[in-house]
N, CA, C and O atoms as CSV, one atom per row, in Angstrom:
chain,resi,resn,atom,element,x,y,z
A,1,UNK,N,N,0.704,-1.310,-0.216
A,1,UNK,CA,C,-0.183,-0.077,0.088
A,1,UNK,C,C,0.795,1.134,-0.145
A,1,UNK,O,O,1.651,1.240,0.733
A,2,UNK,N,N,0.833,1.956,-1.034
A,2,UNK,CA,C,1.658,3.366,-1.320
A,2,UNK,C,C,0.707,4.730,-0.988
A,2,UNK,O,O,-0.383,5.151,-1.375
A,3,UNK,N,N,1.496,5.062,-0.281
A,3,UNK,CA,C,0.982,6.574,-0.186
A,3,UNK,C,C,1.790,7.557,-0.494
A,3,UNK,O,O,2.991,7.378,-0.293
A,4,UNK,N,N,1.318,8.857,-1.067
A,4,UNK,CA,C,1.952,9.907,-1.469
A,4,UNK,C,C,2.214,11.010,-0.478
A,4,UNK,O,O,1.208,11.671,-0.223
A,5,UNK,N,N,3.226,11.344,0.094
A,5,UNK,CA,C,3.379,12.425,1.114
A,5,UNK,C,C,4.301,13.315,0.472
A,5,UNK,O,O,5.068,13.051,-0.454
A,6,UNK,N,N,4.081,14.758,1.270
A,6,UNK,CA,C,4.904,15.516,0.426
A,6,UNK,C,C,6.327,15.294,1.509
A,6,UNK,O,O,6.309,14.879,2.668
A,7,UNK,N,N,7.258,15.631,0.862
A,7,UNK,CA,C,8.711,15.508,1.034
A,7,UNK,C,C,9.016,15.843,2.550
A,7,UNK,O,O,8.813,17.017,2.860
A,8,UNK,N,N,9.412,15.109,3.407
A,8,UNK,CA,C,9.678,15.409,4.490
A,8,UNK,C,C,8.683,15.344,5.647
A,8,UNK,O,O,8.898,15.738,6.794
A,9,UNK,N,N,7.486,14.749,5.145
A,9,UNK,CA,C,6.205,14.575,6.117
A,9,UNK,C,C,6.272,13.525,6.472
A,9,UNK,O,O,6.706,12.545,5.867
A,10,UNK,N,N,5.613,13.642,8.082
A,10,UNK,CA,C,5.964,12.497,8.703
A,10,UNK,C,C,5.075,11.283,8.528
A,10,UNK,O,O,3.854,11.424,8.465
A,11,UNK,N,N,5.695,10.007,8.444
A,11,UNK,CA,C,5.279,8.871,8.124
A,11,UNK,C,C,5.595,7.639,9.189
A,11,UNK,O,O,6.598,6.928,9.246
A,12,UNK,N,N,4.612,7.629,9.867
A,12,UNK,CA,C,4.671,6.447,11.248
A,12,UNK,C,C,5.043,5.055,10.788
A,12,UNK,O,O,5.388,4.208,11.612
A,13,UNK,N,N,4.965,4.724,9.127
A,13,UNK,CA,C,4.954,3.424,8.989
A,13,UNK,C,C,6.827,3.092,8.652
A,13,UNK,O,O,7.449,2.040,8.499
A,14,UNK,N,N,7.293,4.697,8.643
A,14,UNK,CA,C,8.662,4.218,8.551
A,14,UNK,C,C,9.475,3.940,9.440
A,14,UNK,O,O,9.158,4.665,10.383
A,15,UNK,N,N,10.403,3.285,9.750
A,15,UNK,CA,C,11.099,3.024,11.441
A,15,UNK,C,C,11.888,4.108,12.125
A,15,UNK,O,O,12.157,4.090,13.326
A,16,UNK,N,N,12.225,5.010,11.319
A,16,UNK,CA,C,13.315,6.318,11.938
A,16,UNK,C,C,12.079,7.535,11.964
A,16,UNK,O,O,12.438,8.597,12.471
A,17,UNK,N,N,10.897,7.477,11.545
A,17,UNK,CA,C,9.857,8.523,12.246
A,17,UNK,C,C,9.939,8.887,13.356
A,17,UNK,O,O,10.164,8.096,14.272
A,18,UNK,N,N,9.797,10.012,13.513
A,18,UNK,CA,C,9.714,10.940,14.979
A,18,UNK,C,C,8.235,10.509,15.473
A,18,UNK,O,O,7.951,10.212,16.634
A,19,UNK,N,N,7.459,10.527,14.512
A,19,UNK,CA,C,5.913,10.232,14.964
A,19,UNK,C,C,5.552,8.612,15.529
A,19,UNK,O,O,4.440,8.282,15.940
A,20,UNK,N,N,6.814,7.649,15.445
A,20,UNK,CA,C,6.236,6.628,16.191
A,20,UNK,C,C,6.501,6.894,17.960
A,20,UNK,O,O,5.812,6.302,18.791
A,21,UNK,N,N,7.658,7.922,18.364
A,21,UNK,CA,C,7.861,7.798,19.439
A,21,UNK,C,C,6.600,8.579,20.222
A,21,UNK,O,O,6.337,8.349,21.402
A,22,UNK,N,N,6.016,9.331,19.572
A,22,UNK,CA,C,4.792,9.901,19.930
A,22,UNK,C,C,3.778,9.187,19.628
A,22,UNK,O,O,2.733,9.658,20.078
A,23,UNK,N,N,3.633,8.018,18.911
A,23,UNK,CA,C,2.524,6.879,18.899
A,23,UNK,C,C,3.037,6.123,20.178
A,23,UNK,O,O,2.051,5.549,20.640
A,24,UNK,N,N,4.125,5.869,20.946
A,24,UNK,CA,C,4.546,5.109,21.949
A,24,UNK,C,C,3.888,5.642,22.927
A,24,UNK,O,O,3.087,4.999,23.606
A,25,UNK,N,N,4.206,7.111,23.138
A,25,UNK,CA,C,3.478,7.874,24.089
A,25,UNK,C,C,2.258,7.886,24.633
A,25,UNK,O,O,1.972,7.750,25.823
A,26,UNK,N,N,1.231,8.132,23.308
A,26,UNK,CA,C,-0.137,8.379,23.278
A,26,UNK,C,C,-0.935,7.102,23.392
A,26,UNK,O,O,-2.107,7.267,23.732
A,27,UNK,N,N,-0.509,5.777,23.163
A,27,UNK,CA,C,-0.937,4.220,22.848
A,27,UNK,C,C,-0.780,3.656,24.227
A,27,UNK,O,O,-1.135,2.484,24.348
A,28,UNK,N,N,-0.343,4.230,25.228
A,28,UNK,CA,C,-0.525,3.736,26.461
A,28,UNK,C,C,-1.526,4.020,27.275
A,28,UNK,O,O,-2.074,5.122,27.252
A,29,UNK,N,N,-1.902,2.988,28.145
A,29,UNK,CA,C,-3.193,3.007,28.792
A,29,UNK,C,C,-3.507,3.867,29.714
A,29,UNK,O,O,-4.643,4.259,29.979
A,30,UNK,N,N,-2.060,4.319,30.451
A,30,UNK,CA,C,-1.937,5.228,31.603
A,30,UNK,C,C,-2.609,6.880,30.923
A,30,UNK,O,O,-3.444,7.677,31.352
A,31,UNK,N,N,-1.652,6.827,29.559
A,31,UNK,CA,C,-1.682,8.236,28.932
A,31,UNK,C,C,-3.063,8.425,28.684
A,31,UNK,O,O,-3.494,9.550,28.932
A,32,UNK,N,N,-4.070,7.345,28.133
A,32,UNK,CA,C,-5.194,7.354,27.794
A,32,UNK,C,C,-6.305,7.750,28.899
A,32,UNK,O,O,-7.235,8.484,28.568
A,33,UNK,N,N,-6.202,7.285,30.134
A,33,UNK,CA,C,-6.916,7.408,31.178
A,33,UNK,C,C,-6.366,8.847,31.799
A,33,UNK,O,O,-7.267,9.630,32.103
A,34,UNK,N,N,-5.214,9.228,31.993
A,34,UNK,CA,C,-5.104,10.647,32.279
A,34,UNK,C,C,-5.525,11.415,31.708
A,34,UNK,O,O,-6.195,12.278,32.275
A,35,UNK,N,N,-5.293,11.452,30.139
A,35,UNK,CA,C,-5.753,12.589,29.348
A,35,UNK,C,C,-7.445,12.835,29.937
A,35,UNK,O,O,-7.823,13.977,30.201
A,36,UNK,N,N,-8.449,11.532,30.111
A,36,UNK,CA,C,-9.862,11.633,30.193
A,36,UNK,C,C,-9.764,12.200,31.764
A,36,UNK,O,O,-10.607,13.046,32.063
A,37,UNK,N,N,-8.760,11.786,32.836
A,37,UNK,CA,C,-9.022,12.157,33.985
A,37,UNK,C,C,-8.799,13.750,34.603
A,37,UNK,O,O,-9.163,14.329,35.626
A,38,UNK,N,N,-7.986,14.123,33.385
A,38,UNK,CA,C,-7.615,15.633,33.433
A,38,UNK,C,C,-8.344,16.602,32.465
A,38,UNK,O,O,-7.740,17.624,32.139
A,39,UNK,N,N,-9.644,16.364,31.955
A,39,UNK,CA,C,-10.212,17.197,30.915
A,39,UNK,C,C,-10.853,18.142,31.928
A,39,UNK,O,O,-11.513,18.912,31.230
A,40,UNK,N,N,-10.951,18.366,32.755
A,40,UNK,CA,C,-12.010,19.256,33.420
A,40,UNK,C,C,-11.117,20.499,34.127
A,40,UNK,O,O,-11.490,21.593,34.551
A,41,UNK,N,N,-9.875,19.918,34.083
A,41,UNK,CA,C,-9.259,21.119,35.073
A,41,UNK,C,C,-8.359,20.436,35.522
A,41,UNK,O,O,-8.214,19.260,35.191
A,42,UNK,N,N,-7.332,21.254,36.640
A,42,UNK,CA,C,-6.375,20.686,37.392
A,42,UNK,C,C,-6.750,19.850,38.427
A,42,UNK,O,O,-7.727,19.954,39.168
A,43,UNK,N,N,-5.862,18.993,38.405
A,43,UNK,CA,C,-6.321,17.819,39.354
A,43,UNK,C,C,-4.756,17.360,40.128
A,43,UNK,O,O,-3.694,17.269,39.512
A,44,UNK,N,N,-4.913,17.145,41.402
A,44,UNK,CA,C,-3.522,17.074,42.284
A,44,UNK,C,C,-3.468,15.612,41.840
A,44,UNK,O,O,-4.354,14.926,41.331
A,45,UNK,N,N,-1.834,15.215,42.252
A,45,UNK,CA,C,-1.562,13.893,42.294
A,45,UNK,C,C,-2.210,12.619,43.140
A,45,UNK,O,O,-2.324,11.534,42.569
A,46,UNK,N,N,-2.532,12.744,44.196
A,46,UNK,CA,C,-3.343,11.904,45.102
A,46,UNK,C,C,-4.380,11.577,44.740
A,46,UNK,O,O,-4.734,10.410,44.910
A,47,UNK,N,N,-5.451,12.783,43.936
A,47,UNK,CA,C,-6.707,12.519,43.250
A,47,UNK,C,C,-6.503,11.807,42.048
A,47,UNK,O,O,-7.330,10.999,41.624
A,48,UNK,N,N,-5.260,12.113,41.384
A,48,UNK,CA,C,-5.389,11.023,39.850
A,48,UNK,C,C,-5.042,9.591,40.252
A,48,UNK,O,O,-5.424,8.691,39.503
A,49,UNK,N,N,-4.156,9.197,41.685
A,49,UNK,CA,C,-3.696,7.934,41.964
A,49,UNK,C,C,-5.093,7.260,42.116
A,49,UNK,O,O,-5.450,6.292,41.445
A,50,UNK,N,N,-5.909,7.929,43.151
A,50,UNK,CA,C,-7.305,7.410,43.580
A,50,UNK,C,C,-8.069,7.051,42.121
A,50,UNK,O,O,-8.200,5.907,41.685
A,51,UNK,N,N,-8.374,7.842,41.699
A,51,UNK,CA,C,-9.307,7.921,39.972
A,51,UNK,C,C,-8.585,6.447,39.327
A,51,UNK,O,O,-9.259,5.477,38.980
A,52,UNK,N,N,-7.263,6.510,39.262
A,52,UNK,CA,C,-6.653,5.743,38.419
A,52,UNK,C,C,-6.604,4.285,39.041
A,52,UNK,O,O,-5.446,3.920,39.242
A,53,UNK,N,N,-7.305,3.617,39.298
A,53,UNK,CA,C,-7.371,2.549,40.338
A,53,UNK,C,C,-6.196,1.358,39.673
A,53,UNK,O,O,-6.213,0.854,38.550
A,54,UNK,N,N,-5.240,1.137,40.760
A,54,UNK,CA,C,-4.335,-0.124,40.110
A,54,UNK,C,C,-3.112,0.884,39.433
A,54,UNK,O,O,-2.109,0.289,39.040
A,55,UNK,N,N,-3.135,1.874,39.329
A,55,UNK,CA,C,-1.855,2.460,39.041
A,55,UNK,C,C,-0.725,2.708,40.054
A,55,UNK,O,O,-1.002,3.477,40.974
A,56,UNK,N,N,0.272,2.274,40.030
A,56,UNK,CA,C,1.278,2.342,41.168
A,56,UNK,C,C,1.936,4.091,41.001
A,56,UNK,O,O,1.685,4.788,40.018
A,57,UNK,N,N,2.747,4.525,42.116
A,57,UNK,CA,C,2.954,5.841,42.224
A,57,UNK,C,C,3.934,5.714,41.440
A,57,UNK,O,O,4.204,6.863,41.090
A,58,UNK,N,N,4.786,4.851,40.843
A,58,UNK,CA,C,5.913,5.202,39.984
A,58,UNK,C,C,5.311,5.107,38.694
A,58,UNK,O,O,5.437,6.277,38.334
A,59,UNK,N,N,4.653,4.428,37.599
A,59,UNK,CA,C,4.056,4.445,36.549
A,59,UNK,C,C,3.369,5.768,36.273
A,59,UNK,O,O,3.389,6.305,35.166
A,60,UNK,N,N,2.516,6.462,37.770
A,60,UNK,CA,C,1.786,7.805,37.562
A,60,UNK,C,C,2.807,9.058,37.156
A,60,UNK,O,O,2.759,10.000,36.365
A,61,UNK,N,N,3.872,8.488,38.252
A,61,UNK,CA,C,4.953,9.558,38.206
A,61,UNK,C,C,5.572,9.614,36.978
A,61,UNK,O,O,6.066,10.709,36.708
A,62,UNK,N,N,5.708,8.548,35.978
A,62,UNK,CA,C,6.470,8.422,35.098
A,62,UNK,C,C,5.481,9.139,33.822
A,62,UNK,O,O,5.762,10.134,33.153
A,63,UNK,N,N,4.471,8.434,33.754
A,63,UNK,CA,C,3.534,8.733,32.916
A,63,UNK,C,C,2.958,10.386,33.154
A,63,UNK,O,O,2.145,10.825,32.341
A,64,UNK,N,N,3.395,11.195,34.226
A,64,UNK,CA,C,2.805,12.409,33.819
A,64,UNK,C,C,4.160,12.941,33.575
A,64,UNK,O,O,4.087,13.870,32.771
A,65,UNK,N,N,5.257,12.730,33.925
A,65,UNK,CA,C,6.251,13.342,33.241
A,65,UNK,C,C,6.723,13.232,31.851
A,65,UNK,O,O,7.376,14.143,31.341
A,66,UNK,N,N,6.424,12.166,31.224
A,66,UNK,CA,C,6.259,11.668,29.827
A,66,UNK,C,C,5.468,12.701,29.269
A,66,UNK,O,O,5.867,13.199,28.217
A,67,UNK,N,N,4.382,13.130,29.798
A,67,UNK,CA,C,3.311,13.839,29.354
A,67,UNK,C,C,3.771,14.851,29.184
A,67,UNK,O,O,3.695,15.221,28.013
A,68,UNK,N,N,4.454,15.812,30.148
A,68,UNK,CA,C,4.601,16.800,30.676
A,68,UNK,C,C,5.972,16.999,29.601
A,68,UNK,O,O,5.913,17.962,28.837
A,69,UNK,N,N,6.901,16.317,29.555
A,69,UNK,CA,C,7.749,16.462,28.259
A,69,UNK,C,C,7.370,16.737,26.861
A,69,UNK,O,O,7.780,17.650,26.144
A,70,UNK,N,N,6.471,15.751,26.569
A,70,UNK,CA,C,5.931,16.072,25.224
A,70,UNK,C,C,4.964,16.941,25.438
A,70,UNK,O,O,3.974,16.574,24.805
A,71,UNK,N,N,4.743,18.030,26.091
A,71,UNK,CA,C,3.921,19.386,26.154
A,71,UNK,C,C,2.283,18.909,26.153
A,71,UNK,O,O,1.355,19.653,25.836
A,72,UNK,N,N,2.153,17.469,26.591
A,72,UNK,CA,C,0.415,17.483,27.032
A,72,UNK,C,C,0.014,17.782,28.389
A,72,UNK,O,O,-1.168,17.743,28.728
A,73,UNK,N,N,1.001,18.092,29.215
A,73,UNK,CA,C,0.564,18.331,30.484
A,73,UNK,C,C,1.553,19.608,30.853
A,73,UNK,O,O,2.652,19.861,30.359
A,74,UNK,N,N,0.929,20.232,31.730
A,74,UNK,CA,C,1.073,21.374,32.860
A,74,UNK,C,C,1.276,20.674,34.129
A,74,UNK,O,O,0.504,19.825,34.577
A,75,UNK,N,N,2.376,21.081,34.694
A,75,UNK,CA,C,2.359,20.946,35.755
A,75,UNK,C,C,2.980,22.272,36.876
A,75,UNK,O,O,4.063,22.855,36.846
A,76,UNK,N,N,1.991,22.408,37.670
A,76,UNK,CA,C,2.202,23.704,38.329
A,76,UNK,C,C,2.356,23.371,40.294
A,76,UNK,O,O,1.500,22.973,41.083
A,77,UNK,N,N,3.452,23.656,40.459
A,77,UNK,CA,C,3.693,23.807,42.094
A,77,UNK,C,C,3.578,24.915,42.859
A,77,UNK,O,O,4.316,25.885,42.694
A,78,UNK,N,N,2.719,24.873,43.690
A,78,UNK,CA,C,2.568,25.842,44.720
A,78,UNK,C,C,3.069,25.834,45.942
A,78,UNK,O,O,2.830,24.911,46.720
A,79,UNK,N,N,3.883,26.944,46.276
A,79,UNK,CA,C,4.725,27.245,47.648
A,79,UNK,C,C,4.230,26.980,48.995
A,79,UNK,O,O,4.912,27.561,49.840
A,80,UNK,N,N,3.267,26.292,49.472
A,80,UNK,CA,C,3.053,25.800,50.422
A,80,UNK,C,C,3.276,24.885,51.069
A,80,UNK,O,O,3.703,23.924,50.428
A,81,UNK,N,N,3.131,24.697,52.508
A,81,UNK,CA,C,3.714,23.202,53.151
A,81,UNK,C,C,2.615,22.709,53.408
A,81,UNK,O,O,1.630,23.268,53.888
A,82,UNK,N,N,2.722,21.862,53.159
A,82,UNK,CA,C,3.640,20.723,52.411
A,82,UNK,C,C,3.308,21.188,50.825
A,82,UNK,O,O,2.170,21.595,50.590
A,83,UNK,N,N,4.012,21.146,50.054
A,83,UNK,CA,C,3.787,21.896,48.761
A,83,UNK,C,C,2.568,20.746,48.099
A,83,UNK,O,O,2.305,19.543,48.135
A,84,UNK,N,N,1.996,22.187,47.419
A,84,UNK,CA,C,0.770,21.777,46.559
A,84,UNK,C,C,1.297,21.547,45.021
A,84,UNK,O,O,1.900,22.456,44.451
A,85,UNK,N,N,1.014,20.150,44.303
A,85,UNK,CA,C,1.393,20.562,42.755
A,85,UNK,C,C,-0.054,19.587,42.453
A,85,UNK,O,O,-0.648,18.664,43.012
A,86,UNK,N,N,-0.224,20.576,40.980
A,86,UNK,CA,C,-1.395,20.366,40.182
A,86,UNK,C,C,-1.019,19.657,38.987
A,86,UNK,O,O,0.190,19.496,38.824
A,87,UNK,N,N,-1.997,19.088,37.907
A,87,UNK,CA,C,-1.326,18.446,36.846
A,87,UNK,C,C,-2.585,18.953,36.136
A,87,UNK,O,O,-3.637,19.019,36.772
A,88,UNK,N,N,-2.524,19.338,34.758
A,88,UNK,CA,C,-4.029,20.115,33.613
A,88,UNK,C,C,-3.257,19.752,32.268
A,88,UNK,O,O,-2.059,19.587,32.037
A,89,UNK,N,N,-4.307,19.696,31.529
A,89,UNK,CA,C,-4.062,18.985,29.977
A,89,UNK,C,C,-3.678,20.907,29.811
A,89,UNK,O,O,-4.098,21.935,30.344
A,90,UNK,N,N,-2.485,20.492,28.579
A,90,UNK,CA,C,-2.305,21.802,27.878
A,90,UNK,C,C,-3.279,22.006,26.620
A,90,UNK,O,O,-4.312,21.347,26.498
A,91,UNK,N,N,-2.923,22.840,25.823
A,91,UNK,CA,C,-3.880,22.783,24.616
A,91,UNK,C,C,-3.784,21.454,23.852
A,91,UNK,O,O,-4.643,20.660,23.469
A,92,UNK,N,N,-2.348,21.487,23.756
A,92,UNK,CA,C,-2.070,20.242,23.006
A,92,UNK,C,C,-2.590,18.903,23.482
A,92,UNK,O,O,-3.120,18.211,22.613
A,93,UNK,N,N,-2.522,18.347,24.886
A,93,UNK,CA,C,-3.518,17.875,25.964
A,93,UNK,C,C,-4.710,17.655,25.452
A,93,UNK,O,O,-5.159,16.535,25.212
A,94,UNK,N,N,-5.272,18.693,25.264
A,94,UNK,CA,C,-6.987,18.719,25.093
A,94,UNK,C,C,-7.403,18.072,23.608
A,94,UNK,O,O,-8.404,17.422,23.306
A,95,UNK,N,N,-6.483,18.410,22.952
A,95,UNK,CA,C,-6.535,18.157,21.552
A,95,UNK,C,C,-6.653,16.624,21.571
A,95,UNK,O,O,-7.380,16.196,20.674
A,96,UNK,N,N,-6.117,15.705,22.369
A,96,UNK,CA,C,-6.472,14.267,22.744
A,96,UNK,C,C,-7.725,13.988,23.073
A,96,UNK,O,O,-8.311,13.048,22.536
A,97,UNK,N,N,-8.327,14.795,24.034
A,97,UNK,CA,C,-9.511,14.075,25.025
A,97,UNK,C,C,-10.542,13.536,23.698
A,97,UNK,O,O,-10.844,12.345,23.780
A,98,UNK,N,N,-11.073,14.243,22.567
A,98,UNK,CA,C,-12.100,13.350,22.135
A,98,UNK,C,C,-11.658,12.057,21.694
A,98,UNK,O,O,-12.432,11.105,21.800
A,99,UNK,N,N,-10.376,11.886,21.156
A,99,UNK,CA,C,-9.761,10.896,20.698
A,99,UNK,C,C,-9.632,9.484,21.788
A,99,UNK,O,O,-9.928,8.323,21.508
A,100,UNK,N,N,-9.105,10.006,23.069
A,100,UNK,CA,C,-9.459,9.055,24.101
A,100,UNK,C,C,-10.111,8.644,24.577
A,100,UNK,O,O,-10.140,7.511,25.057
A,101,UNK,N,N,-11.102,9.735,24.595
A,101,UNK,CA,C,-12.449,9.131,25.604
A,101,UNK,C,C,-13.062,8.169,24.136
A,101,UNK,O,O,-13.812,7.216,24.344
A,102,UNK,N,N,-12.680,8.515,22.799
A,102,UNK,CA,C,-13.362,7.326,22.089
A,102,UNK,C,C,-12.830,5.864,22.220
A,102,UNK,O,O,-13.459,4.810,22.126
A,103,UNK,N,N,-11.490,6.082,22.466
A,103,UNK,CA,C,-11.027,4.900,22.815
A,103,UNK,C,C,-11.537,4.119,24.102
A,103,UNK,O,O,-11.861,2.931,24.104
A,104,UNK,N,N,-11.557,5.017,25.248
A,104,UNK,CA,C,-11.983,4.021,26.297
A,104,UNK,C,C,-13.480,3.981,26.006
A,104,UNK,O,O,-13.818,2.797,26.001
A,105,UNK,N,N,-14.217,4.550,25.834
A,105,UNK,CA,C,-15.835,4.105,25.436
A,105,UNK,C,C,-15.955,3.116,24.665
A,105,UNK,O,O,-16.845,2.300,24.904
A,106,UNK,N,N,-15.082,2.939,23.536
A,106,UNK,CA,C,-15.286,1.672,22.791
A,106,UNK,C,C,-14.578,0.547,23.310
A,106,UNK,O,O,-14.947,-0.563,22.928
A,107,UNK,N,N,-13.281,0.666,24.402
A,107,UNK,CA,C,-13.131,-0.840,25.051
A,107,UNK,C,C,-14.279,-0.970,26.213
A,107,UNK,O,O,-14.550,-2.082,26.665
A,108,UNK,N,N,-14.959,0.240,26.689
A,108,UNK,CA,C,-15.709,-0.246,27.575
A,108,UNK,C,C,-17.093,-1.113,26.973
A,108,UNK,O,O,-17.623,-2.017,27.620
A,109,UNK,N,N,-17.491,-0.734,25.834
A,109,UNK,CA,C,-18.463,-1.080,25.240
A,109,UNK,C,C,-18.514,-2.364,24.805
A,109,UNK,O,O,-19.399,-3.193,25.014
A,110,UNK,N,N,-17.038,-2.527,23.895
A,110,UNK,CA,C,-16.839,-3.984,23.293
A,110,UNK,C,C,-16.132,-4.786,24.555
A,110,UNK,O,O,-15.601,-5.855,24.253
A,111,UNK,N,N,-16.091,-4.493,25.542
A,111,UNK,CA,C,-15.234,-5.498,26.282
A,111,UNK,C,C,-16.033,-6.833,26.631
A,111,UNK,O,O,-15.384,-7.727,27.176
A,112,UNK,N,N,-17.368,-7.044,26.368
A,112,UNK,CA,C,-17.486,-8.397,26.297
A,112,UNK,C,C,-17.522,-8.984,25.206
A,112,UNK,O,O,-17.595,-10.212,25.191
A,113,UNK,N,N,-17.494,-8.496,24.430
A,113,UNK,CA,C,-17.095,-9.452,22.885
A,113,UNK,C,C,-15.937,-9.823,22.729
A,113,UNK,O,O,-15.574,-10.918,22.298
A,114,UNK,N,N,-15.183,-8.806,23.119
A,114,UNK,CA,C,-13.699,-9.165,23.504
A,114,UNK,C,C,-13.288,-10.279,24.110
A,114,UNK,O,O,-12.427,-10.990,23.591
A,115,UNK,N,N,-13.824,-10.552,25.222
A,115,UNK,CA,C,-13.891,-11.364,26.597
A,115,UNK,C,C,-13.847,-12.727,25.972
A,115,UNK,O,O,-12.993,-13.609,26.057
A,116,UNK,N,N,-15.344,-12.660,25.117
A,116,UNK,CA,C,-15.904,-13.971,24.491
A,116,UNK,C,C,-15.159,-14.365,23.153
A,116,UNK,O,O,-15.401,-15.440,22.603
A,117,UNK,N,N,-14.210,-13.427,22.627
A,117,UNK,CA,C,-13.551,-14.050,21.533
A,117,UNK,C,C,-12.191,-14.491,22.282
A,117,UNK,O,O,-11.533,-15.338,21.677
A,118,UNK,N,N,-11.817,-14.157,23.181
A,118,UNK,CA,C,-10.846,-14.740,23.576
A,118,UNK,C,C,-10.536,-15.977,24.181
A,118,UNK,O,O,-9.463,-16.581,24.160
A,119,UNK,N,N,-11.935,-16.381,24.893
A,119,UNK,CA,C,-12.477,-17.261,25.790
A,119,UNK,C,C,-12.709,-18.704,24.636
A,119,UNK,O,O,-12.523,-19.878,24.955
A,120,UNK,N,N,-13.204,-18.148,23.114
A,120,UNK,CA,C,-13.206,-19.103,22.159
A,120,UNK,C,C,-11.821,-19.546,21.680
A,120,UNK,O,O,-11.515,-20.722,21.480
A,121,UNK,N,N,-11.020,-18.502,21.518
A,121,UNK,CA,C,-9.970,-18.368,20.808
A,121,UNK,C,C,-9.197,-19.528,21.911
A,121,UNK,O,O,-8.680,-20.579,21.532
A,122,UNK,N,N,-9.248,-19.171,22.984
A,122,UNK,CA,C,-8.332,-19.632,23.970
A,122,UNK,C,C,-8.730,-21.505,23.706
A,122,UNK,O,O,-7.873,-22.372,23.535
A,123,UNK,N,N,-9.993,-21.692,23.738
A,123,UNK,CA,C,-10.888,-23.163,23.820
A,123,UNK,C,C,-10.188,-23.620,22.501
A,123,UNK,O,O,-9.252,-24.389,22.720
A,124,UNK,N,N,-10.338,-23.428,21.615
A,124,UNK,CA,C,-9.818,-23.569,20.355
A,124,UNK,C,C,-8.183,-24.109,20.395
A,124,UNK,O,O,-7.816,-25.190,19.933
A,125,UNK,N,N,-7.369,-23.184,21.000
A,125,UNK,CA,C,-6.167,-23.483,21.296
A,125,UNK,C,C,-5.596,-24.386,22.026
A,125,UNK,O,O,-4.446,-24.823,22.014
A,126,UNK,N,N,-6.734,-24.689,22.826
A,126,UNK,CA,C,-6.350,-25.875,23.935
A,126,UNK,C,C,-6.774,-27.231,23.064
A,126,UNK,O,O,-6.087,-28.234,23.259
A,127,UNK,N,N,-7.518,-27.283,22.420
A,127,UNK,CA,C,-7.823,-28.087,21.711
A,127,UNK,C,C,-6.986,-28.643,20.593
A,127,UNK,O,O,-6.942,-29.843,20.319
A,128,UNK,N,N,-6.329,-27.704,19.969
A,128,UNK,CA,C,-5.345,-28.463,18.922
A,128,UNK,C,C,-4.584,-29.131,19.427
A,128,UNK,O,O,-4.486,-29.049,20.652
A,129,UNK,N,N,-3.783,-30.013,18.727
A,129,UNK,CA,C,-2.904,-30.971,19.102
A,129,UNK,C,C,-1.414,-29.880,18.900
A,129,UNK,O,O,-1.165,-28.964,18.116
A,130,UNK,N,N,-0.652,-30.512,20.015
A,130,UNK,CA,C,0.777,-29.417,19.719
A,130,UNK,C,C,1.706,-30.153,19.050
A,130,UNK,O,O,1.505,-31.362,18.934
A,131,UNK,N,N,2.613,-29.695,18.620
A,131,UNK,CA,C,3.810,-30.400,17.840
A,131,UNK,C,C,4.316,-30.928,18.960
A,131,UNK,O,O,4.278,-30.491,20.110
A,132,UNK,N,N,4.911,-32.145,18.423
A,132,UNK,CA,C,6.032,-32.734,19.052
A,132,UNK,C,C,7.493,-32.502,18.854
A,132,UNK,O,O,8.042,-33.055,17.901
A,133,UNK,N,N,8.056,-31.871,19.519
A,133,UNK,CA,C,9.654,-31.439,19.569
A,133,UNK,C,C,10.348,-32.884,19.687
A,133,UNK,O,O,9.981,-33.707,20.526
A,134,UNK,N,N,11.323,-33.101,18.824
A,134,UNK,CA,C,12.444,-34.181,18.904
A,134,UNK,C,C,13.029,-34.125,20.195
A,134,UNK,O,O,13.573,-33.044,20.422
A,135,UNK,N,N,13.089,-35.030,21.186
A,135,UNK,CA,C,13.969,-34.874,22.370
A,135,UNK,C,C,15.242,-35.105,21.936
A,135,UNK,O,O,16.184,-35.040,22.726
């Protein structure tokens, strides 16, 4: 399948294209959920951790830092004791809201179908004869 792109345009199908790193970043489940969790305005770290059930402190920190580095999140630290830190989406991050919400909603809508397909596949795979390896 050939696509004509302007010279120098991003093409994620090419191994060295920087857009692959962008895909790595946004194709992360925690990034997807954080974009949605931050959509309505600034949120503190502890509230994010409670909202994203199952995320470790390390994973949350790493994901927020990566999103901040990529320009999707703005981190604001207030000089209080103890320090108060809030995270919010940048304009770039807000441009992901509809896409990430769509992925989350699709996942929630089709989870039953996916689980049924997985169970059927696993059942067929368990019934198939396994190749005998010479000993």
